[in-house]
XYZ file of C-alpha atoms in Angstrom:
739
model
C -215.605 -71.534 -22.012
C -217.996 -74.414 -21.278
C -221.547 -73.912 -19.956
C -220.768 -75.677 -16.685
C -217.925 -73.204 -16.089
C -220.362 -70.343 -16.681
C -222.843 -71.966 -14.282
C -220.151 -71.864 -11.581
C -221.252 -68.266 -11.079
C -224.077 -70.008 -9.161
C -221.920 -72.488 -7.270
C -223.548 -73.600 -3.996
C -220.663 -72.521 -1.756
C -221.159 -68.786 -2.379
C -221.541 -66.786 0.821
C -222.115 -63.177 1.716
C -219.012 -61.354 2.917
C -219.277 -58.180 4.945
C -217.508 -56.483 7.794
C -217.635 -57.796 11.332
C -219.358 -54.648 12.591
C -222.074 -54.967 9.940
C -222.453 -58.652 10.816
C -222.923 -57.853 14.523
C -225.364 -55.003 13.891
C -227.408 -57.145 11.522
C -227.538 -60.098 13.889
C -228.829 -57.914 16.722
C -231.295 -55.974 14.578
C -234.830 -55.969 15.980
C -236.854 -54.441 13.191
C -240.250 -55.231 11.791
C -241.500 -56.351 8.412
C -243.124 -52.993 7.572
C -239.895 -51.061 8.073
C -237.967 -53.692 6.161
C -240.512 -53.643 3.343
C -240.113 -49.881 2.952
C -236.317 -50.190 3.105
C -236.295 -52.866 0.410
C -238.458 -50.769 -1.894
C -235.739 -48.099 -1.575
C -232.777 -50.464 -1.280
C -230.500 -48.501 -3.638
C -230.567 -45.685 -1.066
C -230.423 -48.013 1.955
C -227.763 -50.496 0.864
C -226.319 -50.487 4.390
C -229.378 -52.554 5.326
C -228.310 -55.526 3.174
C -226.647 -57.423 6.048
C -229.885 -57.026 8.044
C -231.888 -58.294 5.073
C -229.583 -61.312 4.857
C -230.096 -62.202 8.531
C -233.832 -61.658 8.204
C -233.965 -64.360 5.527
C -231.692 -66.703 7.464
C -234.008 -66.436 10.454
C -236.986 -67.349 8.312
C -235.132 -70.281 6.764
C -234.313 -71.602 10.217
C -237.916 -71.251 11.372
C -239.144 -73.150 8.300
C -236.684 -76.003 8.858
C -237.953 -76.405 12.415
C -241.641 -76.065 11.589
C -241.664 -78.410 8.594
C -238.933 -80.857 9.614
C -241.238 -83.870 9.353
C -242.141 -83.215 5.704
C -238.583 -82.733 4.408
C -237.165 -85.622 2.393
C -233.510 -86.378 3.078
C -232.320 -87.329 -0.417
C -232.991 -85.843 -3.805
C -234.780 -87.976 -6.360
C -237.287 -87.419 -9.132
C -239.854 -89.186 -6.931
C -239.239 -86.804 -4.035
C -239.536 -83.831 -6.369
C -242.873 -85.204 -7.560
C -244.011 -85.665 -3.951
C -243.100 -82.058 -3.203
C -245.338 -80.917 -6.031
C -248.221 -82.950 -4.629
C -247.724 -81.377 -1.217
C -248.429 -77.994 -2.727
C -251.837 -79.022 -4.026
C -253.844 -76.983 -1.583
C -256.949 -78.410 0.056
C -257.527 -75.203 1.983
C -260.657 -73.390 0.960
C -262.393 -70.694 2.956
C -264.736 -69.079 0.479
C -265.510 -65.424 0.878
C -268.676 -63.840 -0.466
C -268.471 -61.823 -3.656
C -269.014 -58.663 -1.627
C -265.673 -59.264 0.136
C -263.524 -59.045 -3.000
C -262.522 -55.408 -2.476
C -261.671 -55.917 1.193
C -259.576 -58.901 0.166
C -257.752 -56.946 -2.539
C -256.757 -54.267 -0.028
C -255.249 -56.962 2.188
C -253.564 -58.794 -0.676
C -251.988 -55.750 -2.358
C -248.454 -55.866 -0.785
C -248.042 -59.510 -1.849
C -249.406 -59.041 -5.362
C -247.372 -55.880 -5.963
C -244.110 -57.697 -5.194
C -244.705 -60.882 -7.213
C -242.444 -62.276 -8.691
C -239.790 -59.700 -7.780
C -237.399 -62.359 -6.460
C -236.719 -63.414 -10.084
C -236.124 -59.916 -11.478
C -232.433 -59.902 -10.508
C -231.542 -63.430 -11.581
C -229.671 -62.251 -14.680
C -227.072 -59.835 -13.361
C -223.701 -59.007 -14.909
C -222.098 -61.862 -13.017
C -224.649 -64.435 -14.244
C -225.433 -62.976 -17.652
C -223.964 -66.003 -19.462
C -225.050 -68.723 -17.040
C -227.482 -71.056 -18.875
C -229.302 -71.718 -15.598
C -229.777 -68.006 -14.904
C -230.769 -67.352 -18.510
C -233.428 -70.094 -18.324
C -234.821 -68.671 -15.107
C -234.823 -65.181 -16.628
C -236.771 -66.528 -19.611
C -239.328 -67.856 -17.163
C -239.537 -64.478 -15.417
C -240.131 -62.749 -18.754
C -242.974 -65.145 -19.498
C -244.549 -64.485 -16.101
C -244.341 -60.704 -16.505
C -244.980 -60.224 -20.221
C -247.485 -57.594 -21.323
C -249.812 -56.301 -18.619
C -248.435 -58.752 -16.065
C -245.262 -56.733 -15.530
C -244.815 -55.619 -11.928
C -245.545 -51.946 -12.578
C -248.313 -52.363 -15.168
C -250.210 -54.986 -13.199
C -250.047 -52.722 -10.152
C -251.653 -49.902 -12.142
C -254.467 -52.214 -13.242
C -254.941 -53.364 -9.643
C -255.145 -49.749 -8.440
C -257.615 -48.885 -11.203
C -259.889 -51.772 -10.219
C -260.004 -50.578 -6.613
C -260.452 -46.944 -7.639
C -263.512 -47.939 -9.644
C -264.992 -49.069 -6.309
C -263.969 -45.905 -4.495
C -260.907 -47.429 -2.767
C -257.580 -45.637 -3.061
C -254.360 -47.193 -1.802
C -251.229 -45.129 -1.087
C -248.471 -45.387 -3.689
C -246.277 -48.446 -3.151
C -243.047 -46.478 -2.644
C -244.480 -44.280 0.135
C -244.149 -44.842 3.863
C -247.943 -44.531 4.067
C -248.295 -47.788 2.116
C -246.141 -49.707 4.597
C -247.917 -48.147 7.587
C -251.474 -49.157 6.636
C -252.786 -50.461 9.938
C -255.725 -52.283 8.350
C -253.298 -54.628 6.563
C -251.737 -57.305 8.746
C -248.055 -57.570 9.621
C -248.041 -61.085 8.165
C -248.877 -59.710 4.733
C -245.951 -57.282 4.848
C -243.713 -60.089 6.081
C -244.560 -62.146 2.989
C -243.964 -59.146 0.707
C -240.672 -58.297 2.440
C -239.446 -61.884 1.949
C -240.216 -61.665 -1.780
C -238.242 -58.429 -2.059
C -235.428 -59.701 0.169
C -234.766 -62.805 -1.926
C -234.121 -60.551 -4.923
C -231.116 -59.024 -3.147
C -229.189 -62.332 -3.055
C -229.929 -64.156 -6.318
C -226.774 -66.282 -6.138
C -226.314 -66.889 -2.431
C -229.923 -68.081 -2.115
C -230.336 -69.533 -5.602
C -231.582 -72.965 -4.398
C -234.035 -71.344 -1.967
C -235.291 -69.123 -4.802
C -235.824 -72.206 -6.975
C -237.921 -73.834 -4.251
C -239.831 -70.621 -3.555
C -240.615 -70.299 -7.281
C -241.701 -73.936 -7.509
C -244.245 -73.383 -4.752
C -245.355 -70.116 -6.367
C -246.083 -71.869 -9.663
C -247.711 -74.947 -8.166
C -249.796 -73.647 -5.281
C -253.200 -72.096 -5.340
C -252.857 -68.360 -4.971
C -254.656 -66.625 -2.138
C -257.348 -65.277 -4.514
C -258.028 -68.838 -5.693
C -258.273 -70.055 -2.101
C -260.655 -67.339 -0.996
C -262.789 -67.285 -4.137
C -262.737 -70.888 -5.407
C -266.217 -70.974 -6.954
C -265.673 -69.688 -10.468
C -269.329 -70.388 -11.321
C -270.615 -67.847 -8.824
C -267.815 -65.262 -8.942
C -265.591 -64.244 -11.801
C -262.285 -63.014 -10.390
C -260.800 -59.918 -12.044
C -258.878 -60.812 -15.177
C -255.526 -59.553 -13.843
C -255.753 -62.172 -11.061
C -256.772 -65.114 -13.222
C -254.198 -64.219 -15.882
C -251.379 -64.341 -13.344
C -252.608 -67.672 -11.976
C -252.773 -69.151 -15.475
C -249.228 -68.043 -16.262
C -247.864 -69.483 -13.031
C -249.300 -72.891 -13.811
C -247.952 -72.795 -17.365
C -244.421 -72.326 -16.017
C -244.536 -75.250 -13.574
C -242.816 -77.716 -15.906
C -240.240 -75.027 -16.737
C -239.203 -74.458 -13.112
C -239.164 -78.207 -12.440
C -236.796 -78.663 -15.402
C -234.520 -75.877 -14.130
C -234.352 -77.517 -10.699
C -233.400 -80.846 -12.272
C -230.750 -79.145 -14.414
C -229.356 -77.293 -11.396
C -229.093 -80.428 -9.275
C -227.572 -82.251 -12.227
C -224.996 -79.484 -12.656
C -223.952 -79.770 -8.996
C -224.657 -83.465 -8.533
C -222.106 -83.941 -5.746
C -224.003 -81.470 -3.575
C -227.453 -82.517 -4.812
C -228.755 -83.792 -1.457
C -227.650 -80.665 0.426
C -229.096 -78.427 -2.271
C -232.317 -80.413 -2.157
C -232.669 -79.474 1.517
C -232.280 -75.811 0.611
C -234.747 -76.067 -2.279
C -237.281 -77.586 0.108
C -236.613 -74.747 2.553
C -237.525 -72.184 -0.096
C -240.564 -74.228 -1.086
C -241.926 -74.504 2.438
C -241.103 -70.868 3.162
C -243.543 -69.897 0.416
C -246.078 -72.414 1.751
C -245.666 -71.068 5.279
C -246.215 -67.493 4.153
C -249.322 -68.507 2.219
C -250.731 -70.126 5.343
C -249.898 -67.200 7.596
C -251.533 -64.734 5.218
C -254.463 -67.068 4.623
C -255.134 -67.004 8.364
C -254.562 -63.270 8.730
C -256.721 -62.227 5.782
C -259.454 -64.629 6.883
C -259.455 -63.039 10.298
C -259.296 -59.511 8.914
C -262.043 -59.894 6.327
C -264.386 -61.877 8.564
C -263.988 -59.528 11.482
C -266.581 -56.782 11.746
C -265.612 -54.222 14.327
C -268.213 -53.000 16.782
C -268.856 -49.228 16.824
C -266.787 -48.995 20.007
C -263.883 -50.944 18.500
C -264.035 -48.738 15.432
C -263.883 -45.514 17.427
C -261.044 -46.906 19.577
C -259.113 -47.723 16.396
C -259.825 -44.207 15.124
C -258.522 -42.686 18.371
C -255.330 -44.741 18.164
C -254.476 -43.002 14.886
C -255.413 -39.523 16.128
C -254.004 -39.246 19.660
C -250.253 -39.297 18.831
C -250.715 -36.157 16.723
C -253.297 -34.440 18.939
C -251.150 -33.734 22.006
C -250.596 -30.027 22.597
C -253.534 -28.771 20.539
C -256.193 -28.518 23.257
C -254.775 -25.938 25.668
C -256.517 -26.109 29.049
C -259.708 -27.766 27.785
C -260.746 -30.359 30.323
C -262.632 -33.617 30.097
C -263.637 -34.871 33.495
C -260.904 -34.444 36.081
C -258.006 -33.729 33.685
C -257.157 -31.925 30.483
C -257.630 -33.604 27.123
C -253.876 -33.379 26.526
C -253.287 -35.240 29.809
C -255.625 -37.980 28.600
C -253.694 -38.287 25.354
C -250.277 -38.280 27.032
C -251.028 -41.382 29.098
C -249.191 -44.518 28.027
C -250.972 -46.685 27.223
C -253.896 -44.498 26.256
C -256.930 -45.506 28.375
C -259.531 -45.434 25.613
C -262.237 -47.165 27.690
C -262.066 -44.566 30.477
C -261.763 -41.726 27.988
C -264.869 -42.763 26.041
C -266.900 -43.384 29.210
C -266.025 -39.898 30.478
C -266.809 -38.393 27.078
C -270.258 -39.999 27.034
C -271.140 -38.275 30.323
C -269.709 -34.902 29.319
C -271.508 -31.797 27.985
C -270.167 -32.713 24.525
C -272.796 -35.467 24.186
C -276.556 -35.055 23.923
C -277.780 -38.226 25.586
C -281.370 -37.753 24.406
C -280.530 -36.928 20.780
C -276.989 -38.172 20.216
C -277.069 -37.136 16.540
C -277.275 -33.494 17.743
C -274.275 -33.800 20.066
C -271.828 -30.898 20.348
C -269.068 -33.465 19.808
C -270.165 -34.007 16.214
C -270.436 -30.264 15.542
C -266.771 -29.794 16.533
C -265.771 -31.468 13.267
C -268.091 -29.494 10.984
C -266.972 -26.559 8.833
C -267.536 -23.921 11.520
C -266.131 -26.106 14.298
C -262.620 -25.816 15.797
C -261.678 -29.349 14.653
C -262.836 -29.105 11.047
C -260.588 -31.179 8.813
C -259.392 -33.532 11.549
C -261.853 -36.236 10.464
C -262.943 -37.142 6.959
C -266.469 -38.339 6.199
C -265.575 -41.887 7.179
C -264.232 -40.754 10.553
C -267.328 -38.666 11.234
C -269.537 -41.651 10.404
C -267.591 -43.851 12.856
C -267.994 -41.269 15.625
C -271.719 -40.888 14.993
C -272.237 -44.649 14.829
C -270.520 -45.038 18.203
C -272.738 -42.403 19.845
C -275.892 -43.994 18.476
C -274.814 -47.489 19.515
C -274.048 -46.385 23.072
C -277.100 -44.185 23.616
C -279.647 -45.731 21.273
C -278.577 -49.399 20.942
C -281.811 -50.405 19.233
C -280.585 -48.733 16.057
C -277.549 -51.060 15.819
C -279.075 -54.201 17.277
C -278.636 -56.463 14.257
C -275.017 -55.547 13.601
C -273.035 -57.934 15.762
C -269.315 -57.963 15.426
C -267.354 -61.145 15.216
C -263.815 -62.392 14.904
C -262.761 -65.265 12.736
C -260.747 -68.136 14.186
C -260.086 -70.639 11.426
C -257.920 -73.701 11.503
C -255.518 -73.473 8.611
C -253.099 -75.494 6.595
C -250.584 -78.197 7.302
C -249.125 -76.629 10.400
C -250.486 -74.524 13.199
C -249.709 -70.864 12.722
C -248.395 -68.890 15.647
C -247.855 -65.204 16.075
C -244.352 -65.739 17.370
C -241.723 -64.005 15.270
C -239.006 -66.005 13.590
C -236.428 -67.017 16.202
C -233.258 -65.013 16.480
C -230.448 -66.899 14.821
C -226.772 -66.594 15.609
C -225.731 -66.849 11.997
C -222.249 -68.245 11.569
C -222.409 -68.954 7.854
C -221.223 -65.486 6.879
C -217.716 -65.884 5.586
C -215.126 -63.691 7.255
C -212.322 -63.774 4.716
C -208.964 -62.859 6.277
C -208.060 -61.167 3.020
C -211.301 -59.225 2.912
C -211.268 -55.454 2.966
C -212.605 -53.032 5.496
C -215.387 -50.916 4.024
C -213.340 -47.729 3.750
C -210.492 -49.551 1.966
C -212.507 -50.376 -1.148
C -212.077 -46.764 -2.254
C -208.298 -47.277 -2.321
C -208.447 -50.094 -4.873
C -207.442 -49.679 -8.497
C -210.154 -50.131 -11.106
C -208.651 -53.511 -11.986
C -209.093 -54.649 -8.369
C -212.481 -52.977 -7.923
C -213.805 -54.751 -11.016
C -213.843 -58.087 -9.184
C -215.841 -56.719 -6.236
C -218.354 -54.880 -8.424
C -218.951 -57.931 -10.608
C -219.583 -59.803 -7.348
C -221.256 -56.920 -5.519
C -224.068 -59.205 -4.347
C -221.452 -60.966 -2.207
C -219.664 -57.788 -1.081
C -222.263 -55.166 -0.046
C -219.524 -53.142 1.699
C -218.198 -52.131 -1.741
C -221.233 -49.963 -2.518
C -220.129 -46.758 -0.735
C -216.889 -46.852 -2.742
C -218.921 -47.412 -5.906
C -221.051 -44.343 -5.200
C -217.962 -42.255 -4.494
C -216.450 -43.286 -7.829
C -219.627 -42.334 -9.697
C -219.673 -38.893 -8.085
C -216.036 -38.297 -9.088
C -216.607 -39.214 -12.726
C -219.739 -37.079 -12.939
C -217.990 -34.108 -11.337
C -215.254 -34.302 -13.978
C -217.796 -34.689 -16.775
C -219.657 -31.605 -15.566
C -216.508 -29.510 -15.171
C -214.932 -30.303 -18.544
C -218.011 -30.172 -20.786
C -220.265 -27.346 -21.867
C -223.939 -27.747 -22.662
C -224.569 -28.052 -26.408
C -227.476 -25.615 -26.229
C -228.667 -23.030 -23.751
C -232.206 -24.165 -22.923
C -233.581 -27.660 -23.243
C -236.651 -28.410 -25.318
C -237.691 -31.685 -26.893
C -237.247 -30.318 -30.401
C -233.812 -28.846 -29.750
C -232.723 -32.114 -28.130
C -234.002 -34.237 -31.012
C -232.320 -31.966 -33.539
C -229.048 -32.247 -31.615
C -229.112 -36.058 -31.573
C -230.103 -36.229 -35.246
C -227.247 -33.914 -36.182
C -224.769 -36.210 -34.431
C -226.236 -39.224 -36.195
C -226.347 -37.497 -39.572
C -222.707 -36.490 -39.289
C -221.785 -40.108 -38.565
C -223.743 -41.343 -41.576
C -222.491 -38.642 -43.961
C -218.835 -39.244 -43.124
C -219.112 -43.000 -43.458
C -217.345 -44.385 -46.533
C -217.210 -48.036 -47.571
C -213.939 -49.900 -47.153
C -212.100 -50.028 -50.497
C -208.607 -50.961 -49.413
C -206.692 -52.919 -46.827
C -207.347 -51.678 -43.252
C -204.615 -49.609 -41.658
C -204.512 -51.892 -38.629
C -203.292 -55.471 -38.827
C -205.321 -58.464 -37.739
C -203.033 -58.836 -34.719
C -203.906 -55.280 -33.713
C -207.618 -56.052 -33.937
C -207.241 -59.260 -31.937
C -205.313 -57.360 -29.282
C -208.005 -54.656 -29.212
C -210.774 -57.239 -28.885
C -208.901 -58.660 -25.908
C -208.690 -55.205 -24.271
C -212.421 -54.598 -24.678
C -213.292 -57.917 -23.012
C -213.757 -56.484 -19.469
C -216.284 -54.003 -20.892
C -218.221 -56.052 -23.443
C -218.426 -59.116 -21.196
C -220.408 -56.846 -18.856
C -222.574 -55.388 -21.646
C -225.835 -54.010 -20.258
C -224.359 -53.714 -16.765
C -225.292 -50.045 -16.387
C -228.970 -51.101 -16.364
C -228.713 -54.272 -14.275
C -230.608 -52.756 -11.304
C -233.135 -50.773 -13.305
C -235.997 -53.008 -12.159
C -235.925 -51.046 -8.876
C -237.737 -48.256 -10.709
C -240.756 -50.570 -10.987
C -241.729 -49.518 -7.482
C -241.560 -45.750 -8.048
C -243.622 -43.190 -9.897
C -240.909 -43.216 -12.594
C -241.695 -46.823 -13.512
C -242.750 -45.894 -17.053
C -239.221 -44.577 -17.638
C -237.811 -47.683 -16.033
C -239.846 -49.856 -18.414
C -238.112 -48.267 -21.415
C -234.695 -48.917 -19.892
C -235.700 -52.418 -18.822
C -236.520 -53.250 -22.451
C -232.975 -52.227 -23.403
C -231.504 -54.345 -20.610
C -233.531 -57.389 -21.618
C -232.259 -57.026 -25.186
C -228.650 -56.678 -24.002
C -228.947 -59.879 -21.989
C -230.728 -61.792 -24.747
C -234.384 -61.812 -23.620
C -233.866 -65.185 -21.997
C -232.074 -66.673 -25.040
C -228.381 -67.417 -24.507
C -227.389 -67.099 -28.179
C -228.797 -63.544 -28.265
C -226.998 -62.510 -25.085
C -224.434 -59.813 -25.950
C -221.719 -60.962 -23.502
C -222.187 -64.499 -24.831
C -221.761 -63.297 -28.423
C -218.539 -61.604 -27.377
C -217.406 -64.707 -25.503
C -217.896 -66.707 -28.698
C -215.752 -64.155 -30.524
C -212.990 -64.496 -27.908
C -213.151 -68.274 -28.200
C -212.888 -68.099 -31.994
C -209.689 -66.038 -31.645
C -208.217 -68.356 -28.996
C -208.271 -65.594 -26.390
C -208.565 -67.720 -23.279
C -209.916 -65.817 -20.280
C -211.188 -66.942 -16.909
C -214.832 -66.145 -16.083
C -215.409 -62.516 -15.098
C -216.554 -63.518 -11.595
C -213.104 -64.926 -10.770
C -210.040 -63.092 -9.501
C -208.068 -64.842 -12.235
C -209.905 -62.689 -14.778
C -208.597 -59.371 -13.429
C -205.094 -60.835 -13.187
C -205.013 -61.792 -16.855
C -201.600 -60.443 -17.923
C -202.813 -59.363 -21.355
C -205.069 -56.589 -20.014
C -203.888 -53.010 -19.697
C -204.989 -51.365 -16.442
C -207.328 -48.841 -18.057
C -209.346 -51.644 -19.681
C -211.306 -51.727 -16.415
C -212.153 -48.003 -16.252
C -215.376 -48.112 -18.283
C -216.957 -51.279 -16.842
C -216.180 -50.259 -13.257
C -218.012 -46.978 -13.785
C -220.937 -48.668 -15.541
C -221.349 -51.278 -12.811
C -220.968 -48.662 -10.076
C -223.668 -46.316 -11.378
C -226.024 -49.241 -11.967
C -226.393 -49.770 -8.222
C -228.042 -46.363 -7.717
C -230.766 -46.064 -10.356
C -232.837 -43.710 -8.236
C -230.114 -41.322 -7.011
C -228.479 -41.054 -10.450
C -231.503 -41.487 -12.703
C -230.945 -38.363 -14.880
C -227.235 -39.174 -15.222
C -228.059 -42.794 -16.011
C -230.456 -41.682 -18.733
C -227.749 -39.519 -20.308
C -225.145 -42.266 -20.025
C -227.509 -44.744 -21.634
C -228.095 -42.300 -24.496
C -224.342 -41.961 -25.069
C -223.836 -45.725 -25.074
C -226.686 -46.449 -27.453
C -225.884 -43.732 -29.987
C -222.213 -44.748 -30.007
C -223.288 -47.943 -31.786
C -224.526 -46.023 -34.812
C -222.749 -44.503 -37.791
C -219.334 -44.730 -39.363
C -217.311 -46.162 -36.469
C -219.295 -49.383 -36.128
C -220.033 -49.696 -39.853
C -216.363 -49.375 -40.760
C -215.337 -51.642 -37.884
C -217.659 -54.359 -39.141
C -216.141 -54.188 -42.635
C -212.568 -54.270 -41.343
C -213.271 -57.247 -39.095
C -214.778 -59.102 -42.049
C -211.685 -58.267 -44.104
C -209.509 -60.054 -41.554
C -211.892 -63.001 -41.216
C -213.066 -61.973 -37.740
C -216.743 -62.499 -36.921
C -218.350 -59.022 -36.642
C -221.568 -60.303 -34.975
C -221.121 -58.239 -31.793
C -220.683 -55.064 -33.860
C -223.548 -55.840 -36.239
C -226.018 -56.629 -33.463
C -225.418 -53.200 -31.929
C -225.666 -51.405 -35.267
C -229.023 -53.084 -35.806
C -230.580 -52.971 -32.363
C -229.396 -49.460 -31.446
C -231.180 -47.881 -34.433
C -232.660 -44.408 -34.142
C -236.111 -45.222 -35.515
C -237.348 -47.844 -33.052
C -234.243 -49.334 -31.431
C -232.307 -48.578 -28.290
C -231.366 -45.044 -29.342
C -235.046 -44.250 -29.911
C -235.942 -45.725 -26.516
C -233.138 -43.725 -24.895
C -234.481 -40.464 -26.359
C -238.018 -41.316 -25.308
C -236.896 -42.106 -21.745
C -235.084 -38.761 -21.397
C -238.061 -36.834 -22.738
C -240.496 -38.676 -20.462
C -238.293 -38.036 -17.440
C -237.879 -34.317 -18.116
C -241.610 -33.985 -18.786
C -242.255 -35.555 -15.399
C -239.813 -33.241 -13.629
C -241.266 -30.191 -15.382
C -244.824 -31.129 -14.448
C -243.922 -31.715 -10.794
C -241.307 -29.035 -10.132
C -241.411 -26.500 -12.952
C -239.238 -25.357 -15.837
C -236.208 -24.220 -13.838
C -235.790 -27.513 -12.008
C -236.304 -29.365 -15.294
C -233.395 -27.446 -16.830
C -231.227 -28.444 -13.845
C -232.118 -32.073 -14.421
C -231.273 -31.686 -18.103
C -227.814 -30.483 -17.070
C -227.472 -33.601 -14.928
C -228.633 -35.718 -17.855
C -226.052 -34.140 -20.134
C -223.354 -34.698 -17.510
C -224.282 -38.375 -17.636
C -224.085 -38.271 -21.425
C -220.573 -36.776 -21.263
C -219.466 -39.159 -18.527
C -218.971 -41.982 -21.021
C -216.378 -39.895 -22.864
C -214.814 -38.799 -19.566
C -214.380 -42.300 -18.223
C -213.171 -43.606 -21.618
C -210.347 -41.109 -22.158
C -207.599 -42.921 -20.251
C -208.485 -46.204 -21.954
C -208.440 -44.643 -25.439
C -205.079 -42.972 -24.915
C -203.677 -46.150 -23.355
C -204.810 -48.194 -26.348
C -203.027 -45.836 -28.725
C -199.933 -45.624 -26.543
C -199.604 -49.356 -26.033
C -200.181 -49.986 -29.716
C -197.486 -47.542 -30.793
C -194.960 -48.654 -28.182
C -195.661 -52.378 -28.345
C -197.157 -52.689 -31.802
C -198.118 -56.321 -32.433
C -195.984 -57.628 -35.264
C -197.979 -58.463 -38.349
C -198.006 -62.122 -39.260
C -196.985 -62.769 -42.856
C -200.419 -64.191 -43.484
C -202.043 -60.964 -42.302
């Protein structure tokens, strides 16, 4: 199979395909960026939102095309690519004082925490052999190596703020998305970064342009704090900026290779690349303006107390009984829509709750002290705001020098408006007459389902059927398997795994005679395993979603395994590619796995699709099935050790068949520091976390789920194993005289 055929997994004509009802609901969706941001952080549990996410991006693309129409070049050329790079050389500079760094970092957090998430999904099962995708994945690994990984860099960022007494909510919580002191524009930028990751193939050219701008442009920290002589930015910010710039030539080369690969569509693709580029530029400008305004704005005491009331009143209704303030009860004040804060505060100032001569002794302030009826409603910051307001209203001389102001800066290449992206009647969504209604995916055979799961980024409606299939396999695995030991402990678990490994090693004997199976039998078996091994690593293809959760340290262990399976950005180390080379050497000619021709290959038995369908299905729900996924991963990794693989390697060599795919697993899955060791460590870390949070009993329940996942590999493999034996005995390939 040639590289250009493998790159067709990224062909420009790819379109999202979903049901008409989902299309209509998505088109009419009127959400906001905060809600969408939260949904995207938890996308494996909210996959029904994918059509809405798609339309959200299409709306932004349309807005960019209209806003930047005069700077788009019509034709692709190396000169125009060079001009695009020059356009990104920012001349915007609105320096902030050193004292503003912490305020800035609070504002910037949603953007920083989701960079460069849009590249994390580039190498999926469907694109695992595409040289273009592999090159882009290599770039992503360079950008996120070491402490610059999404989860690790976020921890460092949090630690820096904590050292200054600032604590942000955890990224995966609703509280993070609802922070009112961070602008909507910032969450819009972050949501776009997360949204692009959901459609790595459909929006591949836009992602290339977005990445080009990301690497070339000054980051927001560099724009706001440009004077390196007077202020040294935190190392985690400067390190990321340095890495971005180092990858600029890399992304430019990938763009040239992509346009060369699809030269007939180069001009159309160039328009889309520019759209992604200017989308990133637009978001930088919007956030530049918003953060400027936010950081430069100092609220007056009255504005501060009004903001405080806006957060309190929705939860205060019904807690004041018949207590009156002026002519009506406090609850009646709070029930009014909109809440009349000006009238409320004026009435409060003239009430018995305020000491007009000595405002610091007001009864109002005492209500929130330990002995008061409203103790605990306000923290120290809230109490300070309330006191400052009283003093400013009744003793203005004390606050005379503290004038509030609002920033109004001219920014960027285009004027920024607060108008949302226009609603777009998207017609590009393909409505295939042969497409399936959502509930019909569950009726497909595994052979048929394989195609849709390989291409699940194009068929989001398949995901409910995928989840149903996972639940069925796990239910069977639980029912037909007993726990190997009564109570889990790390030592008992380690001893159990070592005993399995030791048995495999002890029973392994070197090959000293002709294998029982003929070469034809091995070639036929290699053909049958193609649907599985060509999707090697697929069970972990969505594991990067754990980066956003508290379980990200567990996810990092699994992510390391996935990166190894897919070659760490090097095509020749990619496991599916190694297997493809083996198929080619044996003249087993198969269509690419993303095509329907692949599943219709007449040489495959039906059960050859059982294992990969299950692996791809469970991969889409790394949060819901995390304990089961950990157990499954353990079973897969340990299966590569011991007598089966060692003997298989020798027998393949005997018949002159390259055993590279077997040997690489025997080596990399080792129990000392390889994938099996990482799998054990991930399970132990997960169960430690569950035990610490929920106690011993719940931990034991999660161990049972983990073991069910471990057994699920055997459960889902049974039909395939029996079919292999049955087909071999009934239709035994005749041995060639030379074999």
